[in-house]
Tab-separated table of C-alpha atoms and ligand atoms in Angstrom:
chain	number	residue	atom	x	y	z
L	229	MET	CA	0.043	-0.063	0.031
L	230	ILE	CA	1.284	3.470	-0.871
L	231	PRO	CA	0.256	6.223	1.630
L	232	PRO	CA	-2.037	8.956	0.328
L	233	THR	CA	-0.515	11.956	-1.174
L	234	LEU	CA	-1.963	15.469	-1.096
L	235	ILE	CA	-0.446	17.843	-3.672
L	236	ARG	CA	-1.361	21.369	-2.625
L	237	GLY	CA	-1.822	24.353	-4.862
L	238	GLY	CA	-0.524	23.344	-8.200
L	239	THR	CA	-2.159	24.711	-11.270
L	240	VAL	CA	-4.415	22.176	-12.817
L	241	CYS	CA	-6.132	22.204	-15.959
L	242	LEU	CA	-9.855	22.120	-15.048
L	243	PRO	CA	-12.857	21.965	-17.443
L	244	ASP	CA	-13.240	25.762	-16.693
L	245	GLY	CA	-9.696	26.526	-17.338
L	246	PRO	CA	-6.415	26.173	-15.227
L	247	ALA	CA	-6.619	26.984	-11.446
L	248	PRO	CA	-4.583	26.358	-8.498
L	249	VAL	CA	-6.311	23.375	-6.533
L	250	ASP	CA	-5.290	20.437	-4.239
L	251	VAL	CA	-5.363	17.036	-5.613
L	252	LEU	CA	-5.337	14.002	-3.387
L	253	LEU	CA	-4.007	10.722	-4.568
L	254	GLU	CA	-5.034	7.447	-2.674
L	255	ASP	CA	-5.060	3.825	-3.388
L	256	GLY	CA	-3.696	4.527	-6.893
L	257	ARG	CA	-6.555	6.856	-7.918
L	258	ILE	CA	-7.144	10.396	-7.689
L	259	ALA	CA	-9.614	10.708	-4.805
L	260	ALA	CA	-10.382	14.402	-4.933
L	261	VAL	CA	-9.744	17.570	-6.680
L	262	GLY	CA	-10.561	20.765	-4.967
L	263	GLU	CA	-9.717	23.785	-2.755
L	264	ALA	CA	-8.372	23.255	0.685
L	265	LEU	CA	-8.717	19.551	0.706
L	266	ALA	CA	-8.135	17.957	4.236
L	267	ALA	CA	-5.019	15.808	4.451
L	268	PRO	CA	-5.950	12.148	5.444
L	269	ALA	CA	-3.883	10.682	8.410
L	270	ALA	CA	-0.469	9.566	7.175
L	271	ALA	CA	-0.718	11.506	3.885
L	272	GLU	CA	2.442	12.822	2.486
L	273	VAL	CA	1.803	16.607	1.713
L	274	ILE	CA	3.592	18.238	-1.371
L	275	ASP	CA	3.601	21.998	-1.725
L	276	ALA	CA	3.114	22.524	-5.447
L	277	GLY	CA	2.563	26.316	-5.338
L	278	GLY	CA	3.856	28.013	-8.525
L	279	LEU	CA	4.163	24.772	-10.400
L	280	TRP	CA	1.811	23.204	-12.785
L	281	LEU	CA	0.159	19.619	-12.344
L	282	LEU	CA	-0.522	17.923	-15.458
L	283	PRO	CA	-2.188	14.499	-16.132
L	284	GLY	CA	0.128	11.728	-16.883
L	285	MET	CA	0.750	11.824	-20.686
L	286	THR	CA	0.431	9.140	-23.281
L	287	ASP	CA	2.809	8.430	-26.292
L	288	LEU	CA	0.376	6.017	-28.204
L	289	HIS	CA	2.733	5.261	-31.010
L	290	VAL	CA	6.091	3.693	-30.086
L	291	HIS	CA	8.005	0.840	-31.340
L	292	LEU	CA	10.053	-1.032	-28.592
L	293	ASP	CA	11.872	-4.367	-28.210
L	294	ASP	CA	11.071	-5.389	-31.697
L	295	ARG	CA	12.763	-6.682	-34.775
L	296	ILE	CA	12.184	-4.703	-38.010
L	297	GLY	CA	13.807	-6.530	-41.021
L	298	PRO	CA	17.216	-7.682	-39.973
L	299	TRP	CA	17.581	-4.917	-37.027
L	300	VAL	CA	16.822	-5.336	-33.526
L	301	LEU	CA	15.535	-1.892	-32.196
L	302	ALA	CA	17.852	-0.014	-29.760
L	303	ASP	CA	15.217	0.509	-27.228
L	304	THR	CA	13.635	-2.100	-25.005
L	305	TRP	CA	10.475	-1.611	-22.986
L	306	THR	CA	12.752	-0.801	-20.136
L	307	THR	CA	14.964	1.942	-21.873
L	308	GLY	CA	12.181	3.313	-23.909
L	309	SER	CA	9.841	3.661	-20.846
L	310	ALA	CA	12.659	5.081	-18.810
L	311	ALA	CA	13.148	7.799	-21.431
L	312	ALA	CA	9.435	8.471	-21.484
L	313	LEU	CA	8.663	8.474	-17.747
L	314	VAL	CA	11.255	11.004	-16.681
L	315	GLU	CA	9.490	13.463	-19.067
L	316	GLY	CA	5.970	12.759	-17.602
L	317	ILE	CA	4.749	10.173	-20.035
L	318	THR	CA	3.101	7.394	-17.986
L	319	THR	CA	1.472	5.475	-20.645
L	320	LEU	CA	2.764	4.005	-23.913
L	321	GLY	CA	1.181	2.440	-26.766
L	322	GLY	CA	3.066	-0.203	-28.825
L	323	PHE	CA	2.190	-2.654	-31.671
L	324	VAL	CA	1.379	-6.323	-32.101
L	325	THR	CA	1.434	-7.692	-35.726
L	326	GLN	CA	0.207	-11.319	-36.383
L	327	GLY	CA	2.901	-13.269	-38.077
L	328	PRO	CA	2.169	-15.375	-41.301
L	329	HIS	CA	1.952	-18.641	-39.273
L	330	GLU	CA	0.833	-17.455	-36.047
L	331	THR	CA	-2.456	-16.961	-34.184
L	332	LEU	CA	-3.452	-13.634	-32.950
L	333	ALA	CA	-3.326	-14.904	-29.506
L	334	ALA	CA	0.196	-16.181	-29.887
L	335	ALA	CA	1.244	-12.812	-31.363
L	336	VAL	CA	-0.234	-11.135	-28.246
L	337	ASP	CA	1.408	-13.556	-25.850
L	338	ARG	CA	4.744	-12.863	-27.651
L	339	ALA	CA	4.493	-9.061	-27.194
L	340	ALA	CA	3.146	-9.476	-23.647
L	341	ALA	CA	6.266	-11.483	-22.603
L	342	LYS	CA	8.493	-8.614	-23.703
L	343	ALA	CA	6.866	-5.991	-21.827
L	344	ALA	CA	5.678	-7.782	-18.639
L	345	GLY	CA	7.731	-6.505	-15.747
L	346	ARG	CA	9.905	-4.524	-17.905
L	347	SER	CA	8.126	-1.217	-18.492
L	348	HIS	CA	8.382	1.783	-16.335
L	349	CYS	CA	5.088	3.073	-17.962
L	350	ASP	CA	1.621	1.469	-18.093
L	351	TYR	CA	1.337	0.069	-21.652
L	352	PHE	CA	-1.071	-1.300	-24.222
L	353	TRP	CA	-0.767	-2.263	-27.878
L	354	HIS	CA	-2.669	-1.784	-31.202
L	355	LEU	CA	-3.253	-4.891	-32.955
L	356	THR	CA	-2.471	-5.791	-36.595
L	357	PRO	CA	-4.318	-9.036	-37.380
L	358	THR	CA	-3.401	-10.485	-40.803
L	359	ARG	CA	-6.007	-13.136	-41.254
L	360	PHE	CA	-9.740	-12.081	-42.029
L	361	ASP	CA	-11.136	-15.583	-42.729
L	362	ARG	CA	-13.805	-16.883	-40.287
L	363	ALA	CA	-11.308	-18.187	-37.758
L	364	GLY	CA	-9.360	-14.887	-38.026
L	365	TRP	CA	-12.573	-12.921	-36.963
L	366	GLU	CA	-13.133	-15.105	-34.080
L	367	GLU	CA	-9.761	-14.409	-32.883
L	368	ILE	CA	-10.160	-10.747	-33.264
L	369	ALA	CA	-13.450	-10.895	-31.292
L	370	ALA	CA	-11.701	-12.888	-28.562
L	371	GLN	CA	-8.992	-10.137	-28.245
L	372	LEU	CA	-11.682	-7.497	-28.231
L	373	ARG	CA	-13.257	-9.248	-25.309
L	374	ARG	CA	-9.725	-9.323	-23.545
L	375	GLY	CA	-9.739	-5.378	-23.685
L	376	PHE	CA	-8.031	-4.548	-26.909
L	377	ARG	CA	-9.514	-1.278	-28.163
L	378	THR	CA	-7.339	-0.237	-31.216
L	379	PHE	CA	-6.074	-1.830	-34.442
L	380	LYS	CA	-3.479	-0.703	-36.940
L	381	PHE	CA	-3.629	-1.120	-40.674
L	382	TYR	CA	-1.242	-0.129	-43.451
L	383	THR	CA	-2.170	0.963	-47.063
L	384	THR	CA	1.550	0.309	-47.958
L	385	TYR	CA	4.430	-2.245	-47.080
L	386	ARG	CA	3.263	-4.933	-49.566
L	387	GLU	CA	6.519	-6.549	-49.382
L	388	ALA	CA	6.274	-6.830	-45.576
L	389	GLY	CA	2.796	-8.477	-45.794
L	390	LEU	CA	1.293	-5.601	-44.033
L	391	TYR	CA	-0.681	-4.164	-47.176
L	392	THR	CA	-4.477	-3.691	-47.062
L	393	SER	CA	-6.276	-2.574	-50.170
L	394	TYR	CA	-8.921	0.263	-49.845
L	395	ARG	CA	-11.432	-2.368	-50.554
L	396	GLU	CA	-10.300	-4.777	-47.857
L	397	LEU	CA	-10.037	-1.824	-45.482
L	398	ALA	CA	-13.526	-0.862	-46.081
L	399	GLU	CA	-14.707	-4.409	-45.350
L	400	ILE	CA	-12.786	-4.799	-42.299
L	401	LEU	CA	-13.795	-1.264	-40.904
L	402	LYS	CA	-17.485	-2.194	-41.648
L	403	ARG	CA	-17.072	-5.166	-39.428
L	404	LEU	CA	-15.178	-3.363	-36.655
L	405	ARG	CA	-17.611	-0.442	-36.461
L	406	ASP	CA	-20.072	-1.766	-33.918
L	407	THR	CA	-17.195	-3.279	-31.644
L	408	GLY	CA	-16.349	0.192	-30.528
L	409	ALA	CA	-12.800	-0.335	-31.577
L	410	ARG	CA	-10.813	2.432	-33.538
L	411	SER	CA	-8.468	1.815	-36.360
L	412	LEU	CA	-5.232	3.424	-36.866
L	413	VAL	CA	-4.087	3.584	-40.381
L	414	HIS	CA	-0.627	4.284	-41.809
L	415	CYS	CA	-1.632	6.311	-44.967
L	416	GLU	CA	0.591	6.323	-48.105
L	417	ASP	CA	-0.829	5.146	-51.494
L	418	GLU	CA	0.930	2.044	-52.644
L	419	ASP	CA	0.256	2.977	-56.375
L	420	VAL	CA	1.540	6.573	-56.072
L	421	LEU	CA	4.690	5.056	-54.377
L	422	ASP	CA	5.191	2.676	-57.237
L	423	GLU	CA	4.972	5.496	-59.753
L	424	ALA	CA	7.296	7.769	-57.686
L	425	ALA	CA	9.823	4.924	-57.307
L	426	ASN	CA	9.859	4.350	-61.092
L	427	LEU	CA	10.341	8.201	-61.677
L	428	HIS	CA	13.124	8.551	-59.051
L	429	ARG	CA	15.628	5.913	-59.187
L	430	ALA	CA	17.788	5.646	-55.991
L	431	THR	CA	21.150	7.435	-56.429
L	432	GLY	CA	22.352	6.773	-53.064
L	433	SER	CA	21.307	10.130	-51.229
L	434	ALA	CA	19.024	9.773	-48.531
L	435	ARG	CA	16.869	12.545	-50.070
L	436	ASP	CA	15.832	9.922	-52.680
L	437	HIS	CA	13.582	8.527	-49.884
L	438	ALA	CA	11.561	11.921	-49.779
L	439	LEU	CA	11.215	11.803	-53.748
L	440	ARG	CA	10.159	8.130	-53.764
L	441	ARG	CA	7.461	8.497	-50.938
L	442	PRO	CA	6.072	11.934	-52.026
L	443	VAL	CA	3.368	14.227	-50.334
L	444	LEU	CA	0.961	12.955	-52.956
L	445	ALA	CA	1.017	9.293	-51.633
L	446	GLU	CA	-0.020	10.460	-48.148
L	447	LEU	CA	-2.627	12.789	-49.367
L	448	THR	CA	-4.222	10.250	-51.792
L	449	ALA	CA	-4.431	7.514	-49.093
L	450	VAL	CA	-5.807	10.007	-46.440
L	451	LEU	CA	-8.489	11.038	-48.942
L	452	GLN	CA	-9.361	7.339	-49.518
L	453	LEU	CA	-9.596	6.592	-45.888
L	454	ILE	CA	-11.791	9.562	-45.124
L	455	ASP	CA	-14.228	8.290	-47.831
L	456	ILE	CA	-14.133	4.831	-46.206
L	457	ALA	CA	-14.705	6.277	-42.706
L	458	ALA	CA	-17.585	8.328	-43.965
L	459	ALA	CA	-19.108	5.501	-45.760
L	460	THR	CA	-18.827	2.877	-43.024
L	461	GLY	CA	-19.044	5.133	-40.003
L	462	ALA	CA	-16.140	3.365	-38.293
L	463	PRO	CA	-13.802	5.517	-36.341
L	464	VAL	CA	-10.315	5.901	-37.877
L	465	HIS	CA	-7.143	7.530	-36.657
L	466	VAL	CA	-4.451	8.721	-39.233
L	467	VAL	CA	-1.040	7.921	-37.560
L	468	HIS	CA	1.996	10.152	-38.213
L	469	VAL	CA	0.414	12.873	-40.521
L	470	SER	CA	3.474	14.366	-42.218
L	471	THR	CA	2.167	16.990	-44.562
L	472	GLY	CA	0.197	20.127	-44.403
L	473	ALA	CA	-1.796	18.961	-47.305
L	474	ALA	CA	-3.034	15.754	-45.537
L	475	ALA	CA	-3.679	17.685	-42.349
L	476	ALA	CA	-5.813	20.171	-44.163
L	477	ALA	CA	-7.734	17.412	-45.884
L	478	ILE	CA	-8.428	15.855	-42.461
L	479	ALA	CA	-9.543	19.142	-41.008
L	480	ARG	CA	-12.088	19.692	-43.835
L	481	ALA	CA	-13.371	16.029	-43.386
L	482	ARG	CA	-14.251	16.413	-39.632
L	483	GLU	CA	-17.906	17.021	-40.255
L	484	ARG	CA	-18.534	14.161	-42.552
L	485	ALA	CA	-16.277	11.336	-41.289
L	486	PRO	CA	-15.205	10.018	-37.800
L	487	VAL	CA	-11.502	10.730	-38.243
L	488	THR	CA	-8.861	11.774	-35.833
L	489	ALA	CA	-5.093	12.217	-36.460
L	490	GLU	CA	-1.818	12.391	-34.880
L	491	THR	CA	1.664	14.010	-36.058
L	492	ALA	CA	4.988	13.539	-34.746
L	493	PRO	CA	7.357	16.275	-33.790
L	494	HIS	CA	9.945	15.382	-36.349
L	495	TYR	CA	7.535	16.408	-39.100
L	496	LEU	CA	7.082	19.874	-37.391
L	497	PHE	CA	10.746	20.520	-36.500
L	498	LEU	CA	12.801	18.907	-39.176
L	499	ASP	CA	12.517	18.934	-42.836
L	500	GLU	CA	14.091	17.237	-45.940
L	501	THR	CA	17.033	19.611	-46.105
L	502	LEU	CA	18.548	17.275	-43.341
L	503	LEU	CA	18.423	14.308	-45.971
L	504	LYS	CA	20.708	16.218	-48.300
L	505	ARG	CA	23.506	16.151	-45.643
L	506	ALA	CA	26.238	13.460	-45.877
L	507	ASP	CA	24.867	11.973	-42.641
L	508	GLY	CA	21.303	12.395	-43.909
L	509	TYR	CA	20.624	8.718	-43.472
L	510	ARG	CA	20.298	9.227	-39.760
L	511	TRP	CA	17.009	10.953	-40.388
L	512	LEU	CA	15.589	8.327	-42.652
L	513	CYS	CA	12.048	7.319	-41.479
L	514	THR	CA	8.811	6.447	-43.205
L	515	PRO	CA	6.916	8.746	-44.107
L	516	PRO	CA	10.037	10.828	-44.867
L	517	LEU	CA	10.875	14.314	-43.700
L	518	ARG	CA	8.978	16.813	-45.918
L	519	PRO	CA	10.003	19.914	-47.833
L	520	ALA	CA	10.180	22.888	-45.342
L	521	ALA	CA	6.919	24.424	-46.717
L	522	GLU	CA	5.029	21.249	-45.797
L	523	ALA	CA	6.541	21.204	-42.349
L	524	SER	CA	5.439	24.759	-41.660
L	525	ALA	CA	2.093	24.238	-43.084
L	526	LEU	CA	1.627	21.256	-40.938
L	527	ARG	CA	3.082	23.186	-37.889
L	528	ARG	CA	0.326	25.954	-38.503
L	529	ALA	CA	-2.343	23.204	-39.033
L	530	ALA	CA	-1.210	21.350	-36.023
L	531	LEU	CA	-1.995	24.284	-33.742
L	532	VAL	CA	-5.582	24.659	-34.949
L	533	VAL	CA	-8.040	21.630	-35.659
L	534	ALA	CA	-6.151	19.437	-38.119
L	535	VAL	CA	-4.265	17.433	-35.579
L	536	ASP	CA	-5.881	15.795	-32.465
L	537	LEU	CA	-2.630	14.753	-30.658
L	538	PHE	CA	1.008	14.241	-30.865
L	539	ALA	CA	2.881	10.980	-30.869
L	540	THR	CA	6.452	10.076	-31.667
L	541	ASP	CA	6.371	6.840	-33.750
L	542	HIS	CA	9.480	6.268	-31.761
L	543	CYS	CA	11.619	3.674	-33.651
L	544	ALA	CA	15.195	3.823	-32.405
L	545	TYR	CA	18.034	1.878	-34.033
L	546	ARG	CA	21.615	1.566	-32.695
L	547	ARG	CA	23.972	4.086	-34.329
L	548	ALA	CA	26.073	1.076	-35.969
L	549	ASP	CA	22.746	-0.243	-37.514
L	550	LYS	CA	21.711	3.316	-38.803
L	551	GLU	CA	25.112	3.595	-40.467
L	552	THR	CA	24.189	0.983	-42.964
L	553	GLY	CA	22.095	3.635	-44.533
L	554	LEU	CA	25.385	4.931	-45.957
L	555	ARG	CA	25.269	2.042	-48.353
L	556	GLY	CA	22.034	3.307	-49.931
L	557	LEU	CA	18.430	3.263	-49.265
L	558	ALA	CA	17.847	-0.456	-49.683
L	559	TRP	CA	20.149	-1.273	-46.706
L	560	ALA	CA	18.901	1.579	-44.511
L	561	PRO	CA	16.715	0.998	-41.344
L	562	TYR	CA	13.890	3.511	-41.322
L	563	GLY	CA	12.826	5.254	-38.137
L	564	VAL	CA	14.062	7.778	-35.520
L	565	ALA	CA	14.043	8.050	-31.909
L	566	GLY	CA	11.595	10.485	-30.235
L	567	VAL	CA	9.947	9.525	-27.038
L	568	GLY	CA	12.173	11.417	-24.708
L	569	ALA	CA	11.663	14.502	-26.796
L	570	LEU	CA	7.836	14.462	-27.184
L	571	VAL	CA	7.015	16.588	-24.327
L	572	PRO	CA	9.401	19.322	-24.561
L	573	LEU	CA	8.890	19.440	-28.214
L	574	VAL	CA	5.189	19.784	-28.049
L	575	TYR	CA	5.763	22.483	-25.455
L	576	ARG	CA	7.965	24.196	-27.869
L	577	ALA	CA	5.235	23.812	-30.717
L	578	PHE	CA	2.904	25.919	-28.364
L	579	GLY	CA	5.466	28.717	-27.795
L	580	ASP	CA	7.390	27.420	-24.671
L	581	CYS	CA	4.980	29.489	-22.600
L	582	PRO	CA	3.681	28.127	-19.461
L	583	GLU	CA	0.223	29.892	-19.417
L	584	THR	CA	-0.562	28.852	-23.111
L	585	GLY	CA	1.657	25.783	-23.654
L	586	LEU	CA	0.930	23.792	-20.588
L	587	PRO	CA	-2.787	23.484	-20.971
L	588	GLU	CA	-1.995	22.206	-24.525
L	589	LEU	CA	0.289	19.418	-23.249
L	590	ALA	CA	-2.828	18.384	-21.037
L	591	LYS	CA	-4.935	18.186	-24.207
L	592	TYR	CA	-2.680	16.977	-26.959
L	593	LEU	CA	-0.536	14.607	-24.881
L	594	ALA	CA	-3.026	13.362	-22.083
L	595	LEU	CA	-6.617	13.820	-22.829
L	596	ARG	CA	-6.877	13.189	-26.531
L	597	PRO	CA	-4.417	10.294	-26.655
L	598	ALA	CA	-6.351	8.504	-23.763
L	599	GLN	CA	-9.590	9.135	-25.634
L	600	VAL	CA	-8.261	7.788	-29.033
L	601	ALA	CA	-6.745	4.809	-27.315
L	602	GLY	CA	-9.880	4.052	-25.502
L	603	LEU	CA	-8.400	4.603	-21.984
L	604	TYR	CA	-10.352	7.589	-20.967
L	605	PRO	CA	-11.497	8.296	-18.218
L	606	ARG	CA	-9.223	5.881	-16.475
L	607	LYS	CA	-6.376	7.870	-18.157
L	608	GLY	CA	-6.029	11.346	-19.642
L	609	ALA	CA	-7.240	13.784	-17.082
L	610	ILE	CA	-6.965	14.868	-13.412
L	611	GLN	CA	-10.360	14.113	-12.279
L	612	PRO	CA	-11.711	11.840	-9.272
L	613	GLY	CA	-11.743	8.148	-10.002
L	614	ALA	CA	-8.872	8.505	-12.634
L	615	ASP	CA	-5.676	6.571	-12.190
L	616	ALA	CA	-3.366	8.800	-10.090
L	617	ASP	CA	-0.891	9.644	-12.995
L	618	VAL	CA	0.079	13.114	-12.386
L	619	VAL	CA	3.177	15.186	-13.375
L	620	LEU	CA	4.631	18.220	-11.648
L	621	VAL	CA	6.140	20.696	-14.053
L	622	ASP	CA	7.882	24.029	-14.096
L	623	GLY	CA	7.448	25.715	-17.475
L	624	SER	CA	10.504	27.891	-16.937
L	625	GLY	CA	13.234	25.736	-15.481
L	626	PRO	CA	16.956	25.867	-16.462
L	627	GLU	CA	17.802	25.142	-19.932
L	628	ARG	CA	18.609	21.536	-20.637
L	629	PRO	CA	19.312	19.425	-23.729
L	630	ILE	CA	16.454	17.392	-25.311
L	631	ARG	CA	17.158	13.619	-25.320
L	632	SER	CA	15.056	11.343	-27.591
L	633	SER	CA	16.452	8.126	-26.137
L	634	VAL	CA	18.705	6.875	-23.490
L	635	ALA	CA	19.915	3.951	-25.666
L	636	ASP	CA	22.774	3.953	-28.128
L	637	THR	CA	21.099	5.937	-30.907
L	638	TRP	CA	21.754	9.042	-32.940
L	639	GLU	CA	19.963	12.034	-31.416
L	640	THR	CA	17.177	12.953	-33.708
L	641	TYR	CA	17.155	16.752	-32.311
L	642	PRO	CA	20.878	17.473	-31.727
L	643	GLY	CA	21.513	20.921	-30.092
L	644	MET	CA	17.880	21.457	-29.165
L	645	THR	CA	17.172	22.447	-25.682
L	646	THR	CA	14.119	22.949	-23.488
L	647	ARG	CA	13.230	24.996	-20.335
L	648	LEU	CA	10.442	22.488	-19.428
L	649	ALA	CA	11.445	21.029	-16.076
L	650	VAL	CA	9.669	17.718	-14.996
L	651	ARG	CA	9.901	17.815	-11.206
L	652	ALA	CA	8.000	14.870	-10.093
L	653	VAL	CA	6.061	12.028	-11.724
L	654	TRP	CA	3.415	9.820	-9.909
L	655	ARG	CA	2.201	6.645	-11.734
L	656	ARG	CA	-1.011	5.412	-10.029
L	657	GLY	CA	-0.094	7.129	-6.820
L	658	ARG	CA	3.483	6.211	-6.476
L	659	LEU	CA	6.202	8.754	-6.879
L	660	VAL	CA	8.496	7.234	-9.648
L	661	ALA	CA	10.425	9.822	-11.099
L	662	GLY	CA	11.831	13.531	-10.686
L	663	ASP	CA	14.352	15.899	-12.164
L	664	GLY	CA	15.364	13.492	-14.965
L	665	ALA	CA	15.837	10.391	-12.819
L	666	LEU	CA	13.876	7.246	-11.972
L	667	LEU	CA	13.377	6.833	-8.377
L	668	GLU	CA	13.072	2.961	-8.802
L	669	PRO	CA	15.190	2.175	-12.006
L	670	ASP	CA	15.421	-1.549	-11.099
L	671	ALA	CA	11.787	-2.057	-10.386
L	672	PRO	CA	9.852	-1.134	-13.569
L	673	GLY	CA	6.162	-0.967	-12.310
L	674	GLY	CA	4.120	-0.530	-15.333
L	675	GLU	CA	0.964	-2.352	-15.815
L	676	CYS	CA	-0.636	-3.829	-18.908
L	677	LEU	CA	-3.880	-1.940	-19.707
L	678	CYS	CA	-5.474	-4.178	-22.182
L	679	LEU	CA	-5.296	-7.778	-21.068
L	680	LYS	CA	-8.005	-8.891	-18.937
C	898	ZN	ZN1	4.956	3.412	-36.434
């Protein structure tokens, strides 16, 4: 049993706006939110005056402890969640893909074994089933009964066995509509990619990746997906929107289709000029970094209504593995680190200003990811009954470097700094991190949120 904790006077984002209040954490839950709360016997009392208390944040798009092609990712659940937790991210969403000769249940067990007892954050997965015959659907139904709420589909990656045609996607979404599940979709149109690859032969420069996976591929697939969502009524979530063009299309579709979207900080803060550098291979990821004009259009769109939330698509490779990209696109691992940079960079996107920026963190990194992942109201807001995941922050702390990962990876944002200081992190009522360090580094206490 953890003794109750009363956090006094921190500024909390309440439905009517930010205000200094007391928050009582008890038995792993938020027991009360209000003014001048009485401290229960044996409660630890924390003075949070002058600081902000945010809900624990969620990165619903991370790749950890996985093998992609020949490469084993640099981050395990332990190192990836460590980088996340010290920044106030208390929940992570990963991915389970059903292998060609594997039941869905076996795929889930395989993923669960990697995370169990090893994650500092609470965690869940998005499911990618690859069988849709009668037995396949029975398996999907069984996983929904266990507590899975989200699926992930791809309109590309035919060679990896992940491709779903628009027609198949429409059929799948029609069947999923009444389950309450949401489908995450990687949107790049396979035909547009084929044409672009034909037009732009790889020359050895990392920039070729951007030419061969153009803006048009994302826009085309997003428009198709919007039509499918509108026709089927099934909720869809576009992952890693990388272009202002696609963000604008999503914004226009809000009224006619149940569509939500995320973007990742690397599409806001980096652009394809990096790919022209000799070490441009370090920033190879899919979708690719975009022309500067798309990045700035996306930045503007993200700050209005086009994007619901931010997530990282954290996919960190060891530095030596990333170096194989020097030999050309065909040998390159695609993905960049980002989970440790998410919170400071979203703060940066909203102007590095406590009064205006911190409420946006509560919305874009806590409330909406929890809603999209089906975790709200257990996660996502500081309100009675929710898990006691809370983060004490100072928006004007000393300048410090941004660090995407604690593993052996190339830094995605070299030289970038932040003044956002994460003073203390409670996960289900337990004080687990503060000032950049884990308090229990050898005892990862994250719980699985989707296996009943
Ligand atoms: Zn991803």
